[in-house]
PDB file of C-alpha atoms in Angstrom:
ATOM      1  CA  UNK A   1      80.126 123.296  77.844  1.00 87.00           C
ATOM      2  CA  UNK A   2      77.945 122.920  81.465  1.00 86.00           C
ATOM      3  CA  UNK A   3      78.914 126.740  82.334  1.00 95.00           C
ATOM      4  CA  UNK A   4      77.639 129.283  85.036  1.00 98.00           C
ATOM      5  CA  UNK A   5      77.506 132.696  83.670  1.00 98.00           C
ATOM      6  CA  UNK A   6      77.757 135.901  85.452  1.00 98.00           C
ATOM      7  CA  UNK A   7      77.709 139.411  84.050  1.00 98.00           C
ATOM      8  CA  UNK A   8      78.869 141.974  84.106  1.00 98.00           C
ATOM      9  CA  UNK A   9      82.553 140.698  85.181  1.00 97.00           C
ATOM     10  CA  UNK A  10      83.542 144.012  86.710  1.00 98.00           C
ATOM     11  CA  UNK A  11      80.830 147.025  87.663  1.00 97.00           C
ATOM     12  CA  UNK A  12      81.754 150.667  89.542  1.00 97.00           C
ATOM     13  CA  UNK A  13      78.559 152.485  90.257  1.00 97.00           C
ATOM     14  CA  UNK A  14      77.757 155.205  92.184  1.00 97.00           C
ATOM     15  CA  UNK A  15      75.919 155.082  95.557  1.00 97.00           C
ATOM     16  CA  UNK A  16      71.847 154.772  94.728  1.00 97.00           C
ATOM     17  CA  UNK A  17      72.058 153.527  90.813  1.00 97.00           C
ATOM     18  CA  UNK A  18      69.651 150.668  90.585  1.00 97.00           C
ATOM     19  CA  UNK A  19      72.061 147.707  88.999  1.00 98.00           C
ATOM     20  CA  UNK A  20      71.329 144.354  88.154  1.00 98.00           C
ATOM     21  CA  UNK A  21      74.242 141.424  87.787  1.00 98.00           C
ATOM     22  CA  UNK A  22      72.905 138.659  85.941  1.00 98.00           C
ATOM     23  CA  UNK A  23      73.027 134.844  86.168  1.00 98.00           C
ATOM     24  CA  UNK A  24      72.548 132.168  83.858  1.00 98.00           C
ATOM     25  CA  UNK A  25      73.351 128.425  84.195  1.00 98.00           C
ATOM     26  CA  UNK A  26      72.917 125.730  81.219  1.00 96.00           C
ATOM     27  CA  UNK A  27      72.774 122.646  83.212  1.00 96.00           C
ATOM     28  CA  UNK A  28      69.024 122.785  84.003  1.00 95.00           C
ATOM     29  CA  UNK A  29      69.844 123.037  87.555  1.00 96.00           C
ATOM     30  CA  UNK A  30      66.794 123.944  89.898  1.00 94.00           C
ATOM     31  CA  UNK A  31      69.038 125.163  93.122  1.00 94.00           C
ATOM     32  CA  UNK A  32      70.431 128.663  92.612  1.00 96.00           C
ATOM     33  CA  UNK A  33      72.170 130.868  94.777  1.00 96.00           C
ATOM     34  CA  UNK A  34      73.971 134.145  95.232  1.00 98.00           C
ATOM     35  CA  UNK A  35      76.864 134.593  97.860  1.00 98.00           C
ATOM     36  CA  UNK A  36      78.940 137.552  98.452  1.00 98.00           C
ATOM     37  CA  UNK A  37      83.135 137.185  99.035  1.00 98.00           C
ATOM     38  CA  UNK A  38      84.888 139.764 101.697  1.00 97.00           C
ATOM     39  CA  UNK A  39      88.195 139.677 102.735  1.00 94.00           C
ATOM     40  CA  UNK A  40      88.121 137.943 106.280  1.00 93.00           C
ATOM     41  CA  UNK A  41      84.512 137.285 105.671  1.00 95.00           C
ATOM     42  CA  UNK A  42      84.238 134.339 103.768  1.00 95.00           C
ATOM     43  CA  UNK A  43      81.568 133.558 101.290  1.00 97.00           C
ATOM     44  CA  UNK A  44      78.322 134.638 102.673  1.00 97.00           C
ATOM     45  CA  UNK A  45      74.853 133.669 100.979  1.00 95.00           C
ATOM     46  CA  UNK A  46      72.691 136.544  99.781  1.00 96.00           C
ATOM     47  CA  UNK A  47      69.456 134.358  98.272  1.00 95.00           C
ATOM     48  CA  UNK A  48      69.289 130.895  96.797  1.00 94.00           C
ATOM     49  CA  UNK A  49      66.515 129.511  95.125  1.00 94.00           C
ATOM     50  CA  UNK A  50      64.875 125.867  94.445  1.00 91.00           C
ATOM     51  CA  UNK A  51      63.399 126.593  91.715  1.00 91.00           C
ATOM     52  CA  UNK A  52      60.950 128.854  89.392  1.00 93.00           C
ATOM     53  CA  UNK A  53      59.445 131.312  91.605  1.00 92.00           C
ATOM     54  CA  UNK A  54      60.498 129.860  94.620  1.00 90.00           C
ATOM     55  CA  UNK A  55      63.109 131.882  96.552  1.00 93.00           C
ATOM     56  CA  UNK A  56      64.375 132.325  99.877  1.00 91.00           C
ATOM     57  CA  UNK A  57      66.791 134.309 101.935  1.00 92.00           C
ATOM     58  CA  UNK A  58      70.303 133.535 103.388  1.00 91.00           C
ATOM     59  CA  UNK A  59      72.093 134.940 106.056  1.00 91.00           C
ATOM     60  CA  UNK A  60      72.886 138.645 104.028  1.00 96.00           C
ATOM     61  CA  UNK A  61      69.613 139.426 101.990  1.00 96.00           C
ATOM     62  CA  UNK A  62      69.587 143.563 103.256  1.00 97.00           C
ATOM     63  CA  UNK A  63      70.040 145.386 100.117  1.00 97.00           C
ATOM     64  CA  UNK A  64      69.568 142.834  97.488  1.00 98.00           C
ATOM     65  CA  UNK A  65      66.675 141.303  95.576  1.00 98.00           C
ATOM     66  CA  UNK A  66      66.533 138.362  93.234  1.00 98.00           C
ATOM     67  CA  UNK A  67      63.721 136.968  91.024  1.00 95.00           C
ATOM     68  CA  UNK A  68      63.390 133.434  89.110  1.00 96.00           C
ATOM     69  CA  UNK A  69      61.048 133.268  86.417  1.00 97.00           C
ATOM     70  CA  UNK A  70      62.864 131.331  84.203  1.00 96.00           C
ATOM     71  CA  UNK A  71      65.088 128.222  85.656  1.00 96.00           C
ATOM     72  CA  UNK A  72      67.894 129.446  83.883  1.00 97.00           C
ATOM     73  CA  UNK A  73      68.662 132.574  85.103  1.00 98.00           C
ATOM     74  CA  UNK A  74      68.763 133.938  88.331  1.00 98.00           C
ATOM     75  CA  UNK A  75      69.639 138.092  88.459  1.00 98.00           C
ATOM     76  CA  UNK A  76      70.847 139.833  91.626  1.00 98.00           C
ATOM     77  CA  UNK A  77      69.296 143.411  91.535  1.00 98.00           C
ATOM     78  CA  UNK A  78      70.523 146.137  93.791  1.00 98.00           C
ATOM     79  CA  UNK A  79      67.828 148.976  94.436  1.00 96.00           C
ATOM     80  CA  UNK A  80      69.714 151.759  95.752  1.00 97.00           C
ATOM     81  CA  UNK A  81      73.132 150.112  96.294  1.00 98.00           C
ATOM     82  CA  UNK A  82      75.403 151.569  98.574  1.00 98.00           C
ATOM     83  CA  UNK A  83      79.443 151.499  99.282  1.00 98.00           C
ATOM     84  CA  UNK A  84      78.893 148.498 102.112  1.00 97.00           C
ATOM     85  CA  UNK A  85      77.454 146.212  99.242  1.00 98.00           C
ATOM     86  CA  UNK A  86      81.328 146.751  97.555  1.00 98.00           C
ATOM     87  CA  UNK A  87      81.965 143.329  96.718  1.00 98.00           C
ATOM     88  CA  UNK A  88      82.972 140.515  95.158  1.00 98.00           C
ATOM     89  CA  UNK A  89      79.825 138.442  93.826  1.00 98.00           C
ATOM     90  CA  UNK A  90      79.965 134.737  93.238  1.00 98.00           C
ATOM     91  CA  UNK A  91      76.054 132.690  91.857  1.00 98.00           C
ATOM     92  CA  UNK A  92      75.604 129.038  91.252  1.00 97.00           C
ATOM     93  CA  UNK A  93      73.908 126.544  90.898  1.00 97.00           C
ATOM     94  CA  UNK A  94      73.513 123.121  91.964  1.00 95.00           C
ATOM     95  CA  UNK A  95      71.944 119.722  90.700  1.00 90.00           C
ATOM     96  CA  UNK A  96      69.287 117.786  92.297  1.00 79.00           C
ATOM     97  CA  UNK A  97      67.618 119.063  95.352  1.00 80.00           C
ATOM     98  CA  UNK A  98      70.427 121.499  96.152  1.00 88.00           C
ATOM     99  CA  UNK A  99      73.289 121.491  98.789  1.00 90.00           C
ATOM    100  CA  UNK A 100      71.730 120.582 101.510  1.00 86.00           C
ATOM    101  CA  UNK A 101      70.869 117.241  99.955  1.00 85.00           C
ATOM    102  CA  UNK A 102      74.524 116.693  99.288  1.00 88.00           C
ATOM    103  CA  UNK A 103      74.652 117.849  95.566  1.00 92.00           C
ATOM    104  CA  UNK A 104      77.647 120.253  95.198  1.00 94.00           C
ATOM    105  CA  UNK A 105      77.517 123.411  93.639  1.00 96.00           C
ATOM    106  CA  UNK A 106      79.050 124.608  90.422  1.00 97.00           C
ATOM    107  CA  UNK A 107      80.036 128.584  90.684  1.00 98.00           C
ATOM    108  CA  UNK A 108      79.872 131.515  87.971  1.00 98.00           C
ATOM    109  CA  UNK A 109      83.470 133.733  87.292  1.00 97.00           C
ATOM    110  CA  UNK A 110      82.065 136.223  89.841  1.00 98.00           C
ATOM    111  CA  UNK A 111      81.393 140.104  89.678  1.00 98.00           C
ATOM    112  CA  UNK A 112      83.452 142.211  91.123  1.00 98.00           C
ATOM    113  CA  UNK A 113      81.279 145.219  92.290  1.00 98.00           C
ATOM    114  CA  UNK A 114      82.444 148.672  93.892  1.00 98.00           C
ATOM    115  CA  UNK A 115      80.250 151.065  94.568  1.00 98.00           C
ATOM    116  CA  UNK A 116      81.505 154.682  95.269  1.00 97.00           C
TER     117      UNK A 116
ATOM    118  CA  UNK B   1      72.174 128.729 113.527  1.00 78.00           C
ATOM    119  CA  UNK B   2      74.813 127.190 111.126  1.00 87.00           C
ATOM    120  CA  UNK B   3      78.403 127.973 111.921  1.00 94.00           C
ATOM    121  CA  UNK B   4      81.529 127.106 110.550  1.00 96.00           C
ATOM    122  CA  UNK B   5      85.056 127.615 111.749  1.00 97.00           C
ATOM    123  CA  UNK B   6      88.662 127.537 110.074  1.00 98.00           C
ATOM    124  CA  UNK B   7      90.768 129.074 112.809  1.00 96.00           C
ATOM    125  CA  UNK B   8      94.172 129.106 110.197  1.00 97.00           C
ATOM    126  CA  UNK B   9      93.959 132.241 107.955  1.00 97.00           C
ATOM    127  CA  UNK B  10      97.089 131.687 105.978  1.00 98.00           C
ATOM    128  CA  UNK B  11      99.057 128.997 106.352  1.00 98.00           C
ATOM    129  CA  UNK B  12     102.723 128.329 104.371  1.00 98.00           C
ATOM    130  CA  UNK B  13     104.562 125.148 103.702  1.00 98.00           C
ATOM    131  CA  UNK B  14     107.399 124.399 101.687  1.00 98.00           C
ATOM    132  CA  UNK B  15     106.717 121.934  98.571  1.00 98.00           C
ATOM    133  CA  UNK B  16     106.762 118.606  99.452  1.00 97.00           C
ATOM    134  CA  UNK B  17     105.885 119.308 103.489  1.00 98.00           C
ATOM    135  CA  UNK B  18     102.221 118.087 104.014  1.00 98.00           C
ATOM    136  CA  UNK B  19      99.782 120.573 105.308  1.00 98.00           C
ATOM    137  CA  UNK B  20      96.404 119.794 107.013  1.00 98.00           C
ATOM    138  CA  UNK B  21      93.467 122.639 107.244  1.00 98.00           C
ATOM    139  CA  UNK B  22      91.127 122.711 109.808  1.00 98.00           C
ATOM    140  CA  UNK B  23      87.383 122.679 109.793  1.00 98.00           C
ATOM    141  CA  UNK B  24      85.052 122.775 112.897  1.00 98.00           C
ATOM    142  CA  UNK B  25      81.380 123.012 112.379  1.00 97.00           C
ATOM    143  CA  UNK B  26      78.217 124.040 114.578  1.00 94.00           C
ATOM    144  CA  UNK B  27      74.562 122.984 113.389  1.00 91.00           C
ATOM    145  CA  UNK B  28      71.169 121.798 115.106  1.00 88.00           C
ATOM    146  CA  UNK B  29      70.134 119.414 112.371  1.00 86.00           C
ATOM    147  CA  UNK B  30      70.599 115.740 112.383  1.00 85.00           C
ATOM    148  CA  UNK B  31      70.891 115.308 108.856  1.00 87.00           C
ATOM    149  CA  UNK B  32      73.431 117.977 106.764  1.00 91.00           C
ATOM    150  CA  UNK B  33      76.232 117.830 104.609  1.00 93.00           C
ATOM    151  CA  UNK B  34      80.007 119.473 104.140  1.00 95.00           C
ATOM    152  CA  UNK B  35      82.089 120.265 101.382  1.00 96.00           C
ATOM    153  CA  UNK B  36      85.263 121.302 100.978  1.00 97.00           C
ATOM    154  CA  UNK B  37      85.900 124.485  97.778  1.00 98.00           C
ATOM    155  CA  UNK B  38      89.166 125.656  96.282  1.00 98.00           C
ATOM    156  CA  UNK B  39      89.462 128.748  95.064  1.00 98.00           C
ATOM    157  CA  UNK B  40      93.346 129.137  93.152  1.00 97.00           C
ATOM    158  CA  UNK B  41      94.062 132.764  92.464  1.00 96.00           C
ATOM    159  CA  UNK B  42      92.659 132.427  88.981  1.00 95.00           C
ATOM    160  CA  UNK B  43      89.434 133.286  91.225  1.00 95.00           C
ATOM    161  CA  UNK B  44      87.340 130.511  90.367  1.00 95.00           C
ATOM    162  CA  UNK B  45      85.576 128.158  92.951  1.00 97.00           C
ATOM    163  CA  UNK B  46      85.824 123.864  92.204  1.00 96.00           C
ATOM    164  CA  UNK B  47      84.191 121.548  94.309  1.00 96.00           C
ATOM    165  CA  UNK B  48      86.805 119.202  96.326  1.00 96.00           C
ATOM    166  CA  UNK B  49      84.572 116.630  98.249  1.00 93.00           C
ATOM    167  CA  UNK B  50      81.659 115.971 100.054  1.00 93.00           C
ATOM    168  CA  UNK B  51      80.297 114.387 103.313  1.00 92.00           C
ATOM    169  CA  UNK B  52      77.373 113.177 104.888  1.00 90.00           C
ATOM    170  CA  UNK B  53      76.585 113.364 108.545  1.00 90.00           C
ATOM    171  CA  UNK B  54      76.025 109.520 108.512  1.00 89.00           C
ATOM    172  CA  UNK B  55      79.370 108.735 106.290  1.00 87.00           C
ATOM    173  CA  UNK B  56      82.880 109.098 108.782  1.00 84.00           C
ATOM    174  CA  UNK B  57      84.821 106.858 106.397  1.00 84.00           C
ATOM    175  CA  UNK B  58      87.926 108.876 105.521  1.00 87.00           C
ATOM    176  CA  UNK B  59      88.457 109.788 102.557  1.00 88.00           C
ATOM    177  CA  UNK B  60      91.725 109.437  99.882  1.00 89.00           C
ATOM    178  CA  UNK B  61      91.736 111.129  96.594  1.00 90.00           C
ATOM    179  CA  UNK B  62      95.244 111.141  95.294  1.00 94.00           C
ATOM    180  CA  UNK B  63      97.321 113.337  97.774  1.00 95.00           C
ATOM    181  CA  UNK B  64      94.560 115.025  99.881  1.00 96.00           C
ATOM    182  CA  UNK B  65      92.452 113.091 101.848  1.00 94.00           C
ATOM    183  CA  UNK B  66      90.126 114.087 104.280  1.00 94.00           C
ATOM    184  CA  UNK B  67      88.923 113.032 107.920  1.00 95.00           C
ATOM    185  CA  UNK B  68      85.678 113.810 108.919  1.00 94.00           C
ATOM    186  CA  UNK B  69      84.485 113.250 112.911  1.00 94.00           C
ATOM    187  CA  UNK B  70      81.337 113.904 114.067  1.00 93.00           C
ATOM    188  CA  UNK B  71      82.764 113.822 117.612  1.00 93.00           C
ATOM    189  CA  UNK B  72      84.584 116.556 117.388  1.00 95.00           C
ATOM    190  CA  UNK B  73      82.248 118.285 114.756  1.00 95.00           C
ATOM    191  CA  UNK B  74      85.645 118.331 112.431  1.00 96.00           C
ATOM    192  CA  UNK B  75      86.370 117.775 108.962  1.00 96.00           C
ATOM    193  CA  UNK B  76      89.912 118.254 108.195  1.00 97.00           C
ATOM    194  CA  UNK B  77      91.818 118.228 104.878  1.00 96.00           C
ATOM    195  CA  UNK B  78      95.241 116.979 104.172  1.00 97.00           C
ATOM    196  CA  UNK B  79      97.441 117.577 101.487  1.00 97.00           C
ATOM    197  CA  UNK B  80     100.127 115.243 101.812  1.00 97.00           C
ATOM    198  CA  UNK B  81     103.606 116.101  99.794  1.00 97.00           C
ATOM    199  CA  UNK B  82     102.441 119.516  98.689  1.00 97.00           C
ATOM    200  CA  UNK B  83     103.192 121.302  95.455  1.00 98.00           C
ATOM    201  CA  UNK B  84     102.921 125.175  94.219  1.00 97.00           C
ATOM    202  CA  UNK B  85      99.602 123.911  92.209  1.00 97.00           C
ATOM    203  CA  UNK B  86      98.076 123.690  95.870  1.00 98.00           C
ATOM    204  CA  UNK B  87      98.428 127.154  96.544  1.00 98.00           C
ATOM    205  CA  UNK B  88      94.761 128.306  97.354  1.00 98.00           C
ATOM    206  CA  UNK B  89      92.174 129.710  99.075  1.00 98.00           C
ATOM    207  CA  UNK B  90      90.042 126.545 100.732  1.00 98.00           C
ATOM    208  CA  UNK B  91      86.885 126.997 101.867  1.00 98.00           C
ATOM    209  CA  UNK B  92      84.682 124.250 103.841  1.00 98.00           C
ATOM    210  CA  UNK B  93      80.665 124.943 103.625  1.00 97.00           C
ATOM    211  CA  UNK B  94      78.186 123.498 105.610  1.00 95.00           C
ATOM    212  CA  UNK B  95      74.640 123.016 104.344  1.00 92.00           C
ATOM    213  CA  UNK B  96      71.183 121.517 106.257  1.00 78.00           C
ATOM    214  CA  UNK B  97      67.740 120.805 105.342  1.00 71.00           C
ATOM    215  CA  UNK B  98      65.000 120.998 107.890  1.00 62.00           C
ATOM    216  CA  UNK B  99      61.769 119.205 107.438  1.00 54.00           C
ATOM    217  CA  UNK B 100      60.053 122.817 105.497  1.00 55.00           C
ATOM    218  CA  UNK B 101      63.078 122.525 103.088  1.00 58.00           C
ATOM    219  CA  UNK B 102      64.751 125.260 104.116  1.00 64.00           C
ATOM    220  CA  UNK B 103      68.181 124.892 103.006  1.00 77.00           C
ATOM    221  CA  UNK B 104      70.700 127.459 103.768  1.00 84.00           C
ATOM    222  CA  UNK B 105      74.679 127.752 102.584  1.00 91.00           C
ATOM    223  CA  UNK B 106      77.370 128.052 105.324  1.00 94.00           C
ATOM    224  CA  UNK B 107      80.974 129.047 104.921  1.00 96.00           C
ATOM    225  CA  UNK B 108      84.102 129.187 106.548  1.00 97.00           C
ATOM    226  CA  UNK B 109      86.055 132.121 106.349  1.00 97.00           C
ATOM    227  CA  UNK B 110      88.930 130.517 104.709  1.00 98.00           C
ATOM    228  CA  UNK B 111      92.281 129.031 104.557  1.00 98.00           C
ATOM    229  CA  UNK B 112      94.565 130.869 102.420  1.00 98.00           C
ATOM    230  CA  UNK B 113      97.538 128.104 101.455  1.00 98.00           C
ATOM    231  CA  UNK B 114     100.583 128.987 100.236  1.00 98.00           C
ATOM    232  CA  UNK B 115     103.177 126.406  98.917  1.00 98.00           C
ATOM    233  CA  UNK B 116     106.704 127.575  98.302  1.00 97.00           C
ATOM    234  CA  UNK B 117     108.435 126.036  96.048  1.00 96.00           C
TER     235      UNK B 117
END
């Protein structure tokens, strides 16, 4: 089944406890992004990448880091994380050359994040 | 700078009433792309539809359909004779790439959509 994984599903950290959420897509997509849901807020984009080792920021990268050395997975890794980066946390992925050449995107379960 | 614009936070109906939801849109480029996302309260996000910026043919899928003008920078969606399955968040998302292919994500805030039965 062509399936976006996220985990964990549900995280509660503390305030400066390195975490990582993790990503993994089995469609052999090369476009992969994060995005963060907040009440009133929308989805926001965090990173997105176009492919292996090729990354780039969106409009809320403060905080977060992402790597891609494999084109499967994509993790989200949050240094010091801190109660502002309480979230919900949605990745996907997307055929082709991405979005913004029209291809839509196919999202993971999400991870719901709180950090206290 | 990409923006995107759905005024109605929460909008109710009553089955069978249709319901449009409203999408405005702000970008720079000549060429870029929007897309309509529901998101039921399972959680999960599924791809509605897609436009280019060179495509204003309506669109009819079924009992939404979808009217995209350039002149107005809208691209509204209409449920016509709405049922409880409809009951959503809907989210339209605007995406661009410039000529270093830069592509960048933008979404509205959402439409929550609640159909009483």
């Amino acid at each position: 089944e062509a399936q976006v994984t996220q985990n964990p599903r549900y995280l509660i950290t503390v305030t400066g406890k390195k975490l990582t959420v993790t990503c993994s897509q089995n469609m052999n997509h090369e476009y992969m992004s994060w995005y963060r849901q907040d009440p009133g807020l929308g989805l926001r984009q965090i990173y997105y990448s176009m492919n292996v080792e090729v990354t780039d920021k969106g409009d809320v990268p403060e905080g977060y880091k992402v790597s891609r050395k494999e084109k499967r997975n994509f993790p989200l890794i949050l240094e010091s994380p801190s109660p502002n980066q309480t979230s919900l946390y949605f990745c996907a992925s997307s055929n082709g050359g991405g979005p913004g050449w029209g291809y839509e995107q196919y999202f993971g379960p999400g991870t719901r994040l709180t950090v206290t | 700078a990409q923006k995107v614009t759905q005024a109605q936070t929460e909008i109710s109906v009553v089955e069978k009433e249709d319901v449009t939801l409203d999408c405005v849109y702000e970008t720079r480029d000549t060429t870029y792309y929007l897309f309509w996302y529901k998101q039921p309260p399972s959680g999960e996000l599924v791809f509605l539809i897609r436009r280019n910026s060179f495509d204003e043919q309506n669109e009819i899928s079924g009992r939404y359909s979808w009217n995209f003008q350039k002149s107005t920078s809208s691209f509204n969606f209409t449920i016509t004779a709405s049922q409880v399955v409809d009951s959503a968040v809907y989210f339209c998302a605007l995406t661009g790439t410039n000529s270093g292919g830069y592509q960048k994500v933008t979404f509205g805030t959402g439409t929550k959509l609640q159909v009483i039965p």
